[in-house]
């Protein structure tokens, strides 16, 4: 049997020394990485607070000291910095220490610091700002900081990002508006999640009225006097354009998106005055799926109402559109729908979409006039696409954020909606809303997809419910669908049907019933415009709202 030799003492010591060296190197790397992460966290915290300082300096001019600095403690107390923010000095919760009175953000002409470094100088440098962690911090350390700042060996250079350009929009009950009445409560957004944006106004804040106030992660504004107010927002990494809103005692109809009587609505049988439209009228609408005219039945019709004023808009080809309150129209300049009362985005020179002989045409706004004359007004929602062709112009309701749910291509078709629909987290189930809305509206208006807007901070679920309660679910405004006894009935038709005023009754189907599509040897599919689906001949379809099927031949 062979002898087995063990390790000698020298060999064991050599192994131990090697392991110690490896552990020392690894330990140093880990410690450096941890320290680096801590310093980066502090730097980013300082960057976020400095970003809010500009808003604070404008809104709270009386709290800017003689050195053009504001106290971080005051910013927290006044709601401009969240109480759970990170303290740039300690890296802990900002309320966990009592050193905040020494932390200040000062306005100065400095170059942005490249990367983040240890706080041995107790000062950070940003574009136009200096964050002083201690009263003794010297602003001169920030001069030409992009060239002269000394960083530790674990410093990571921050990435250069392209700033995104956004515009502030203001909403009342989820409705985008540019004009409010004294005492109205509203909030403003810049196309970001509401919780990510801080708001301020550059002319006055009505603190005597207790506003602005924070509510559900948004700043709620309210003004008691009339005049123009500029609302601005600040957010790291974004360039955000402010908006000037008007607080006015205007006599215009409030919260209405309507067309004046006599407006010509395009139907399958030609044109019909808006006041004569019923639930059995087949409307010509623009399909955002196909990029062409399709035909749909109304899902909601508003009763007659009256107003003491209206807006009259004239276009370059002589077309005139009369509207009350806010109403949506497609803008080629922005590739989305805008409200006719949005003075920033709808004005003389705006290019809008008109439809002639089934083709899109671009016309220009040449005149906008406000008429102080009494008039009656109405409104219609078409199934699925919400739009109606009014005086040959492509229009929708005033809740343009819902209509602009997806981006539009240049030919006014949806861009990227398939990606949204594939993620069930972007959709409401009916159980989420069944206590609020009947199923026919849930399906016919695609309300399930509104969750995508809620998830992205464009509106809140509460605002969505407010919109529904204010319009479709408001009995005082709603012309009820066709009913027999306790049941609703809807038009279900084929493009091969010979429909006229005397035989419409036979095409009415009870809500909840099943409709069987006819078999035809020449038909490959029946296309349903109300859900953008193709059905084989003989398929059974549930009736929850009006439907019109077009044959696709073999």
Coordinates of C-alpha atoms in Angstrom, one line a residue:
X1 CA 0.0 0.0 0.0
X2 CA 1.3 3.4 -1.0
X3 CA 1.9 6.1 1.7
X4 CA -0.4 9.2 1.5
X5 CA 1.2 12.5 2.1
X6 CA -0.7 15.4 3.7
X7 CA -0.2 19.2 3.2
X8 CA 2.9 20.6 4.8
X9 CA 2.6 23.5 7.2
X10 CA 4.2 25.8 4.6
X11 CA 1.7 24.8 2.0
X12 CA -1.2 25.4 4.3
X13 CA 0.1 28.8 5.2
X14 CA 0.5 29.6 1.5
X15 CA -3.1 28.7 0.8
X16 CA -4.3 30.8 3.8
X17 CA -2.3 33.8 2.6
X18 CA -3.7 33.5 -1.0
X19 CA -7.3 33.2 0.4
X20 CA -6.7 36.2 2.6
X21 CA -5.5 38.3 -0.4
X22 CA -8.6 37.2 -2.5
X23 CA -11.0 38.0 0.4
X24 CA -9.3 41.4 0.9
X25 CA -9.6 42.3 -2.7
X26 CA -13.2 41.1 -2.9
X27 CA -14.1 42.7 0.3
X28 CA -12.7 46.0 -0.8
X29 CA -14.7 45.7 -4.1
X30 CA -17.9 45.0 -2.2
X31 CA -17.3 47.8 0.2
X32 CA -16.5 50.2 -2.6
X33 CA -19.6 49.1 -4.5
X34 CA -21.8 49.6 -1.4
X35 CA -20.3 53.0 -0.8
X36 CA -20.7 53.9 -4.4
X37 CA -24.4 52.9 -4.3
X38 CA -24.9 55.0 -1.2
X39 CA -23.3 58.1 -2.7
X40 CA -25.3 57.7 -5.9
X41 CA -28.5 57.5 -3.8
X42 CA -27.6 60.7 -2.0
X43 CA -26.7 62.4 -5.2
X44 CA -30.0 61.4 -6.9
X45 CA -31.9 62.5 -3.8
X46 CA -30.3 65.9 -4.0
X47 CA -31.0 66.1 -7.7
X48 CA -34.7 65.5 -7.1
X49 CA -35.0 68.1 -4.4
X50 CA -33.1 70.7 -6.4
X51 CA -35.4 70.0 -9.3
X52 CA -38.4 70.9 -7.1
X53 CA -36.6 74.1 -5.9
X54 CA -37.3 76.0 -9.1
X55 CA -41.0 75.5 -8.6
X56 CA -40.8 76.5 -5.0
X57 CA -38.8 79.6 -5.7
X58 CA -41.5 80.9 -8.1
X59 CA -44.5 79.9 -5.9
X60 CA -43.0 80.9 -2.6
X61 CA -41.1 84.1 -3.4
X62 CA -41.3 85.4 0.2
X63 CA -39.3 82.4 1.4
X64 CA -36.3 82.9 -0.8
X65 CA -33.5 84.5 1.3
X66 CA -31.1 87.3 0.4
X67 CA -28.6 84.7 -1.0
X68 CA -31.3 83.4 -3.4
X69 CA -31.6 80.2 -1.4
X70 CA -34.6 78.2 0.0
X71 CA -34.6 75.9 3.0
X72 CA -35.2 72.2 2.3
X73 CA -37.1 72.0 5.6
X74 CA -39.6 74.7 4.3
X75 CA -40.0 72.8 1.1
X76 CA -41.0 69.7 3.0
X77 CA -43.3 71.6 5.3
X78 CA -45.1 73.2 2.3
X79 CA -45.5 69.9 0.5
X80 CA -43.0 70.3 -2.3
X81 CA -40.8 67.5 -1.1
X82 CA -42.3 64.2 0.1
X83 CA -41.9 63.4 3.7
X84 CA -40.5 60.0 2.8
X85 CA -37.7 61.4 0.5
X86 CA -34.1 60.5 1.1
X87 CA -31.8 62.8 3.0
X88 CA -28.8 63.7 0.7
X89 CA -26.6 64.1 3.8
X90 CA -27.3 60.7 5.5
X91 CA -29.0 58.6 2.9
X92 CA -31.8 57.9 5.4
X93 CA -35.4 59.1 5.5
X94 CA -35.3 62.9 5.3
X95 CA -37.4 63.2 8.5
X96 CA -35.2 61.0 10.5
X97 CA -32.7 63.7 11.3
X98 CA -32.8 67.3 12.6
X99 CA -30.1 68.7 10.2
X100 CA -32.6 69.9 7.6
X101 CA -32.4 73.5 8.6
X102 CA -28.9 73.6 7.4
X103 CA -29.7 72.1 4.0
X104 CA -30.5 74.7 1.3
X105 CA -30.9 74.9 -2.5
X106 CA -29.5 78.1 -4.1
X107 CA -30.0 79.6 -7.5
X108 CA -26.6 80.2 -9.1
X109 CA -25.0 80.1 -12.5
X110 CA -23.1 76.8 -12.3
X111 CA -22.2 74.0 -14.7
X112 CA -23.9 70.6 -14.0
X113 CA -21.8 68.2 -12.0
X114 CA -20.7 65.2 -14.1
X115 CA -21.3 62.1 -12.1
X116 CA -21.6 61.9 -8.3
X117 CA -18.9 62.0 -5.6
X118 CA -18.5 61.8 -1.9
X119 CA -19.9 64.7 0.1
X120 CA -16.6 65.8 1.6
X121 CA -17.3 69.3 0.3
X122 CA -21.0 69.0 1.4
X123 CA -22.2 70.5 -1.9
X124 CA -23.8 69.2 -5.1
X125 CA -23.9 71.1 -8.4
X126 CA -26.7 71.1 -11.0
X127 CA -27.7 73.2 -14.0
X128 CA -28.4 76.6 -12.4
X129 CA -28.5 75.3 -8.8
X130 CA -26.3 74.5 -5.8
X131 CA -27.4 72.1 -3.1
X132 CA -25.7 73.1 0.1
X133 CA -25.7 70.4 2.8
X134 CA -24.2 72.7 5.4
X135 CA -24.3 76.5 5.9
X136 CA -20.5 76.5 5.4
X137 CA -20.6 74.8 2.0
X138 CA -18.9 77.0 -0.6
X139 CA -20.7 77.7 -3.9
X140 CA -17.4 78.4 -5.5
X141 CA -16.7 74.7 -5.5
X142 CA -19.4 74.4 -8.2
X143 CA -17.8 76.7 -10.6
X144 CA -16.9 74.9 -13.8
X145 CA -17.6 71.7 -11.9
X146 CA -18.0 69.6 -15.0
X147 CA -14.3 70.1 -15.6
X148 CA -12.9 70.4 -12.0
X149 CA -15.0 68.2 -9.8
X150 CA -12.8 65.6 -8.1
X151 CA -14.5 62.3 -7.7
X152 CA -13.6 59.3 -5.7
X153 CA -12.2 56.2 -7.5
X154 CA -15.6 54.5 -7.3
X155 CA -17.3 57.4 -9.1
X156 CA -19.7 56.4 -11.9
X157 CA -20.4 59.0 -14.6
X158 CA -24.1 59.7 -15.0
X159 CA -25.6 58.9 -18.4
X160 CA -26.6 61.7 -20.7
X161 CA -30.3 61.4 -21.5
X162 CA -32.4 63.1 -24.1
X163 CA -34.9 65.3 -22.3
X164 CA -38.6 64.6 -23.2
X165 CA -40.8 67.5 -24.0
X166 CA -44.3 67.6 -22.4
X167 CA -47.0 70.1 -21.9
X168 CA -49.2 70.7 -18.8
X169 CA -52.9 69.9 -19.1
X170 CA -55.6 70.7 -16.5
X171 CA -58.7 68.6 -15.7
X172 CA -62.0 69.0 -13.9
X173 CA -63.6 65.6 -13.1
X174 CA -61.3 64.0 -15.6
X175 CA -62.2 66.5 -18.4
X176 CA -59.4 68.5 -20.0
X177 CA -60.2 72.2 -19.8
X178 CA -58.5 75.5 -20.2
X179 CA -61.2 77.6 -18.5
X180 CA -62.6 77.3 -15.0
X181 CA -65.1 79.1 -12.9
X182 CA -64.2 80.7 -9.5
X183 CA -64.4 78.0 -6.9
X184 CA -63.9 75.0 -9.3
X185 CA -61.6 72.3 -8.0
X186 CA -59.2 70.9 -10.7
X187 CA -55.8 69.3 -11.1
X188 CA -53.1 69.4 -13.7
X189 CA -50.9 66.8 -15.3
X190 CA -48.1 66.6 -17.8
X191 CA -48.7 63.2 -19.3
X192 CA -46.8 61.5 -16.4
X193 CA -48.0 59.5 -13.5
X194 CA -49.6 62.2 -11.2
X195 CA -47.6 61.1 -8.2
X196 CA -44.4 61.9 -10.1
X197 CA -45.2 65.6 -10.8
X198 CA -45.3 68.6 -8.5
X199 CA -47.4 71.5 -9.5
X200 CA -47.1 75.2 -8.8
X201 CA -48.5 78.4 -10.3
X202 CA -46.4 81.4 -11.2
X203 CA -48.8 84.3 -10.5
X204 CA -50.5 83.6 -7.2
X205 CA -51.6 80.9 -4.8
X206 CA -54.8 81.3 -2.9
X207 CA -53.5 80.0 0.4
X208 CA -56.2 82.0 2.2
X209 CA -58.7 79.5 0.7
X210 CA -56.6 76.5 1.7
X211 CA -55.5 75.8 -1.8
X212 CA -53.6 74.2 -3.4
X213 CA -54.1 71.0 -1.4
X214 CA -52.7 67.6 -1.8
X215 CA -55.3 64.8 -2.5
X216 CA -54.5 61.3 -3.6
X217 CA -51.0 62.1 -4.9
X218 CA -52.2 65.1 -6.9
X219 CA -52.2 68.8 -6.2
X220 CA -55.8 70.1 -6.3
X221 CA -56.1 73.8 -7.3
X222 CA -58.9 76.2 -6.7
X223 CA -59.1 80.0 -7.3
X224 CA -61.8 82.3 -5.9
X225 CA -61.2 85.3 -8.3
X226 CA -61.2 85.7 -12.0
X227 CA -58.1 86.2 -14.3
X228 CA -55.3 84.2 -16.0
X229 CA -53.2 81.8 -14.0
X230 CA -50.1 80.1 -15.3
X231 CA -49.7 76.5 -14.1
X232 CA -46.2 75.0 -14.4
X233 CA -44.7 71.6 -13.5
X234 CA -41.2 70.3 -12.7
X235 CA -39.8 66.8 -13.2
X236 CA -36.3 65.6 -13.4
X237 CA -35.3 64.6 -17.0
X238 CA -38.3 66.4 -18.6
X239 CA -38.8 69.8 -20.3
X240 CA -42.4 70.7 -19.4
X241 CA -44.2 73.7 -21.0
X242 CA -46.6 75.5 -18.6
X243 CA -50.2 76.3 -19.5
X244 CA -52.2 79.5 -18.9
X245 CA -55.7 78.8 -17.8
X246 CA -58.6 81.3 -17.4
X247 CA -60.7 81.7 -14.3
X248 CA -63.8 83.3 -15.6
X249 CA -67.5 83.8 -14.9
X250 CA -68.3 82.7 -18.5
X251 CA -71.9 81.9 -19.3
X252 CA -70.9 79.1 -21.6
X253 CA -72.3 75.7 -20.8
X254 CA -70.2 73.9 -18.2
X255 CA -69.0 70.3 -18.7
X256 CA -70.8 69.9 -22.0
X257 CA -69.3 68.5 -25.2
X258 CA -72.0 69.2 -27.8
X259 CA -73.0 70.2 -31.3
X260 CA -75.5 72.9 -32.1
X261 CA -78.9 72.0 -33.6
X262 CA -78.8 71.9 -37.4
X263 CA -75.4 70.3 -37.5
X264 CA -75.3 67.7 -40.3
X265 CA -74.4 64.2 -39.2
X266 CA -73.3 61.7 -41.9
X267 CA -75.3 58.5 -42.0
X268 CA -75.5 55.5 -44.3
X269 CA -78.4 57.2 -46.0
X270 CA -76.9 60.7 -46.4
X271 CA -77.1 63.5 -43.8
X272 CA -79.4 64.1 -40.9
X273 CA -79.7 66.9 -38.5
X274 CA -78.2 66.0 -35.1
X275 CA -81.5 66.7 -33.3
X276 CA -83.2 64.0 -35.4
X277 CA -80.6 61.2 -34.8
X278 CA -82.0 58.1 -33.0
X279 CA -80.6 54.7 -31.9
X280 CA -81.8 53.1 -35.1
X281 CA -79.8 55.5 -37.3
X282 CA -76.7 53.9 -38.9
X283 CA -73.9 56.5 -38.5
X284 CA -70.9 56.9 -40.8
X285 CA -67.8 56.8 -38.5
X286 CA -64.0 56.7 -39.1
X287 CA -62.4 53.4 -38.2
X288 CA -59.2 53.7 -36.3
X289 CA -58.6 50.0 -37.0
X290 CA -59.0 50.1 -40.8
X291 CA -58.4 53.7 -41.7
X292 CA -61.7 54.2 -43.6
X293 CA -65.4 54.9 -43.1
X294 CA -67.4 52.1 -41.4
X295 CA -71.0 52.2 -40.1
X296 CA -72.1 51.9 -36.5
X297 CA -75.1 52.6 -34.4
X298 CA -75.1 55.1 -31.5
X299 CA -74.3 53.8 -28.1
X300 CA -75.4 57.0 -26.3
X301 CA -77.5 60.1 -27.3
X302 CA -77.8 63.3 -25.3
X303 CA -81.2 65.0 -24.8
X304 CA -81.8 68.5 -26.0
X305 CA -80.3 71.2 -23.8
X306 CA -80.0 74.9 -24.3
X307 CA -77.2 77.5 -23.9
X308 CA -77.0 81.3 -24.0
X309 CA -73.8 81.1 -26.1
X310 CA -71.8 78.9 -28.6
X311 CA -68.6 78.9 -30.5
X312 CA -68.6 79.2 -34.3
X313 CA -65.5 78.0 -36.2
X314 CA -65.0 78.7 -39.9
X315 CA -62.6 76.6 -42.0
X316 CA -60.6 77.4 -45.2
X317 CA -63.1 75.7 -47.5
X318 CA -66.0 77.6 -46.0
X319 CA -67.2 74.8 -43.7
X320 CA -68.7 76.1 -40.4
X321 CA -69.0 74.1 -37.1
X322 CA -71.0 75.4 -34.1
X323 CA -70.2 73.9 -30.7
X324 CA -71.2 74.4 -27.1
X325 CA -68.6 73.9 -24.3
X326 CA -65.8 71.6 -25.2
X327 CA -65.9 69.2 -28.2
X328 CA -63.2 67.2 -29.8
X329 CA -61.9 67.6 -33.4
X330 CA -58.9 65.9 -35.0
X331 CA -55.8 68.0 -35.3
X332 CA -53.2 67.1 -38.0
X333 CA -50.7 69.4 -36.2
X334 CA -50.7 67.2 -33.1
X335 CA -51.9 63.9 -34.6
X336 CA -54.6 63.6 -32.0
X337 CA -58.0 65.0 -31.1
X338 CA -58.1 68.4 -29.3
X339 CA -61.0 70.3 -27.7
X340 CA -62.4 73.3 -29.6
X341 CA -62.1 75.3 -26.3
X342 CA -58.4 74.5 -25.9
X343 CA -57.0 77.9 -27.0
X344 CA -53.4 76.6 -27.0
X345 CA -54.0 73.8 -29.4
X346 CA -57.1 74.9 -31.3
X347 CA -56.8 78.3 -32.9
X348 CA -56.6 80.1 -36.3
X349 CA -54.1 78.2 -38.4
X350 CA -54.9 74.7 -36.9
X351 CA -55.2 72.0 -39.5
X352 CA -58.0 69.5 -38.9
X353 CA -59.4 66.4 -40.7
X354 CA -62.4 66.6 -43.0
X355 CA -63.8 63.6 -44.9
X356 CA -65.1 64.0 -48.4
X357 CA -66.1 61.1 -50.7
X358 CA -64.7 58.7 -48.1
X359 CA -61.2 60.3 -48.2
X360 CA -59.4 62.4 -45.6
X361 CA -58.8 66.0 -46.4
X362 CA -56.9 68.7 -44.5
X363 CA -58.6 72.1 -43.9
X364 CA -57.5 75.0 -41.8
X365 CA -59.2 77.1 -39.1
X366 CA -59.6 80.6 -40.4
X367 CA -61.9 82.2 -37.8
X368 CA -63.2 81.4 -34.3
X369 CA -66.1 83.5 -33.0
X370 CA -68.1 83.4 -29.7
X371 CA -71.8 84.1 -30.2
X372 CA -73.9 85.3 -27.3
X373 CA -77.1 83.8 -28.7
X374 CA -79.4 81.2 -27.2
X375 CA -79.3 77.9 -29.0
X376 CA -80.1 74.2 -28.5
X377 CA -77.4 71.5 -28.5
X378 CA -77.1 67.7 -28.6
X379 CA -74.5 65.0 -28.5
X380 CA -74.0 61.5 -29.9
X381 CA -71.5 58.7 -29.1
X382 CA -70.9 56.1 -31.7
X383 CA -70.1 52.5 -30.6
X384 CA -66.4 51.7 -30.4
X385 CA -64.8 54.8 -32.0
X386 CA -66.8 57.5 -30.3
X387 CA -66.5 59.7 -33.4
X388 CA -69.2 61.2 -35.7
X389 CA -68.7 63.0 -39.0
X390 CA -70.3 66.5 -38.3
X391 CA -70.5 68.9 -41.3
X392 CA -68.0 66.4 -42.9
X393 CA -65.5 67.2 -40.1
X394 CA -64.0 64.3 -38.0
X395 CA -65.2 65.0 -34.4
X396 CA -65.4 63.2 -31.1
X397 CA -66.6 64.1 -27.6
X398 CA -64.7 66.5 -25.4
X399 CA -63.1 63.8 -23.3
X400 CA -60.2 63.7 -25.7
X401 CA -57.9 61.8 -23.4
X402 CA -60.2 58.8 -23.7
X403 CA -60.4 59.2 -27.5
X404 CA -56.6 59.6 -27.6
X405 CA -56.2 56.4 -25.7
X406 CA -53.6 55.2 -28.3
X407 CA -51.3 57.2 -30.5
X408 CA -52.5 57.8 -34.1
X409 CA -50.6 57.3 -37.3
X410 CA -50.8 60.0 -40.0
X411 CA -53.8 58.3 -41.6
X412 CA -55.7 58.4 -38.3
X413 CA -55.3 54.8 -37.4
X414 CA -54.3 53.4 -34.0
X415 CA -50.6 52.8 -33.4
X416 CA -49.6 50.2 -30.8
X417 CA -53.0 49.3 -29.4
X418 CA -52.4 45.6 -29.8
X419 CA -49.5 45.7 -27.4
X420 CA -51.8 47.3 -24.8
X421 CA -54.6 44.8 -25.2
X422 CA -52.2 41.8 -24.9
X423 CA -51.5 42.9 -21.3
X424 CA -54.5 42.1 -19.1
X425 CA -53.1 44.5 -16.4
X426 CA -54.2 47.3 -18.8
X427 CA -57.8 46.2 -18.8
X428 CA -60.7 46.4 -16.3
X429 CA -62.8 43.3 -15.9
X430 CA -66.5 43.9 -15.7
X431 CA -66.4 43.0 -12.0
X432 CA -64.2 46.1 -11.4
X433 CA -67.0 48.4 -12.7
X434 CA -70.3 46.4 -12.6
X435 CA -71.5 48.5 -9.7
X436 CA -71.1 51.6 -11.8
X437 CA -71.9 51.0 -15.5
X438 CA -74.3 48.7 -17.4
X439 CA -72.7 46.0 -19.5
X440 CA -73.8 47.5 -22.9
X441 CA -71.8 50.7 -22.2
X442 CA -68.8 48.7 -20.7
X443 CA -68.6 46.7 -24.0
X444 CA -69.8 49.3 -26.5
X445 CA -67.5 52.1 -25.3
X446 CA -64.5 49.8 -24.6
X447 CA -64.4 51.1 -21.0
X448 CA -62.2 48.1 -20.0
X449 CA -59.3 49.8 -21.9
X450 CA -59.6 53.0 -19.8
X451 CA -57.5 51.2 -17.2
X452 CA -54.5 51.8 -19.4
X453 CA -55.0 55.6 -18.9
X454 CA -55.4 55.1 -15.2
X455 CA -52.2 53.0 -15.0
X456 CA -50.3 55.8 -16.8
X457 CA -51.7 58.6 -14.6
X458 CA -53.7 60.4 -17.3
X459 CA -56.9 60.1 -15.3
X460 CA -57.9 58.4 -12.1
X461 CA -60.5 55.7 -11.7
X462 CA -62.5 58.2 -9.7
X463 CA -62.4 60.7 -12.6
X464 CA -63.5 58.0 -15.0
X465 CA -66.5 57.2 -12.8
X466 CA -67.2 61.0 -12.6
X467 CA -67.2 61.3 -16.4
X468 CA -69.7 58.4 -16.7
X469 CA -71.9 59.7 -13.9
X470 CA -71.9 63.1 -15.4
X471 CA -72.9 61.9 -18.9
X472 CA -73.9 58.4 -19.9
X473 CA -75.3 57.5 -16.5
X474 CA -77.1 60.9 -16.0
X475 CA -80.8 60.3 -16.7
X476 CA -81.4 64.1 -17.0
X477 CA -79.0 64.2 -20.0
X478 CA -79.5 60.7 -21.5
X479 CA -82.0 59.8 -24.2
X480 CA -82.8 56.3 -23.3
X481 CA -82.2 53.4 -25.8
X482 CA -85.1 51.7 -27.4
X483 CA -87.1 49.8 -24.8
X484 CA -90.0 47.4 -24.7
X485 CA -91.2 46.8 -21.2
X486 CA -88.2 46.4 -19.0
X487 CA -85.8 45.3 -21.8
X488 CA -83.5 47.3 -24.1
X489 CA -83.5 46.5 -27.8
X490 CA -80.7 47.2 -30.4
X491 CA -80.4 47.3 -34.1
X492 CA -78.6 44.3 -35.6
X493 CA -78.2 44.6 -39.4
X494 CA -76.2 43.3 -42.4
X495 CA -75.0 45.4 -45.3
X496 CA -77.2 43.1 -47.5
X497 CA -80.4 44.1 -45.6
X498 CA -82.8 46.4 -47.3
X499 CA -83.5 48.8 -44.3
X500 CA -86.0 51.6 -44.5
X501 CA -88.1 53.7 -42.2
X502 CA -91.0 51.3 -42.4
X503 CA -89.3 48.0 -41.6
X504 CA -86.7 49.0 -39.0
X505 CA -88.7 47.3 -36.3
X506 CA -87.9 43.8 -37.5
X507 CA -84.1 44.4 -37.1
X508 CA -84.5 45.2 -33.4
X509 CA -83.0 42.4 -31.2
X510 CA -83.4 42.1 -27.4
X511 CA -80.3 42.9 -25.3
X512 CA -78.7 39.7 -24.2
X513 CA -80.2 37.6 -26.9
X514 CA -78.2 35.6 -29.5
X515 CA -78.1 36.5 -33.1
X516 CA -77.1 33.9 -35.7
X517 CA -75.3 35.2 -38.8
X518 CA -76.7 33.8 -42.0
X519 CA -74.9 31.2 -44.1
X520 CA -74.0 32.3 -47.6
X521 CA -71.8 30.4 -50.1
X522 CA -70.4 33.7 -51.4
X523 CA -69.5 35.1 -47.9
X524 CA -66.2 34.2 -46.3
X525 CA -66.6 36.4 -43.2
X526 CA -69.0 38.9 -41.7
X527 CA -67.1 41.9 -40.4
X528 CA -68.5 43.5 -37.2
X529 CA -67.5 47.2 -37.0
X530 CA -68.5 47.5 -33.3
X531 CA -65.8 45.0 -32.2
X532 CA -63.5 44.9 -35.3
X533 CA -63.9 41.1 -35.5
X534 CA -64.6 38.8 -38.4
X535 CA -67.2 36.0 -38.0
X536 CA -67.8 32.9 -40.1
X537 CA -71.2 32.5 -41.6
X538 CA -73.5 30.7 -39.1
X539 CA -71.7 32.1 -36.1
X540 CA -73.7 33.0 -33.0
X541 CA -73.2 36.5 -31.6
X542 CA -74.4 38.0 -28.3
X543 CA -76.4 41.2 -28.6
X544 CA -75.3 43.9 -26.1
X545 CA -75.6 47.0 -28.3
X546 CA -76.2 47.9 -31.9
X547 CA -74.2 46.0 -34.5
X548 CA -73.8 46.2 -38.3
X549 CA -72.1 43.4 -40.3
X550 CA -70.4 43.8 -43.6
X551 CA -69.8 40.8 -45.9
X552 CA -66.3 39.8 -46.9
X553 CA -66.7 37.8 -50.1
X554 CA -64.7 34.7 -50.9

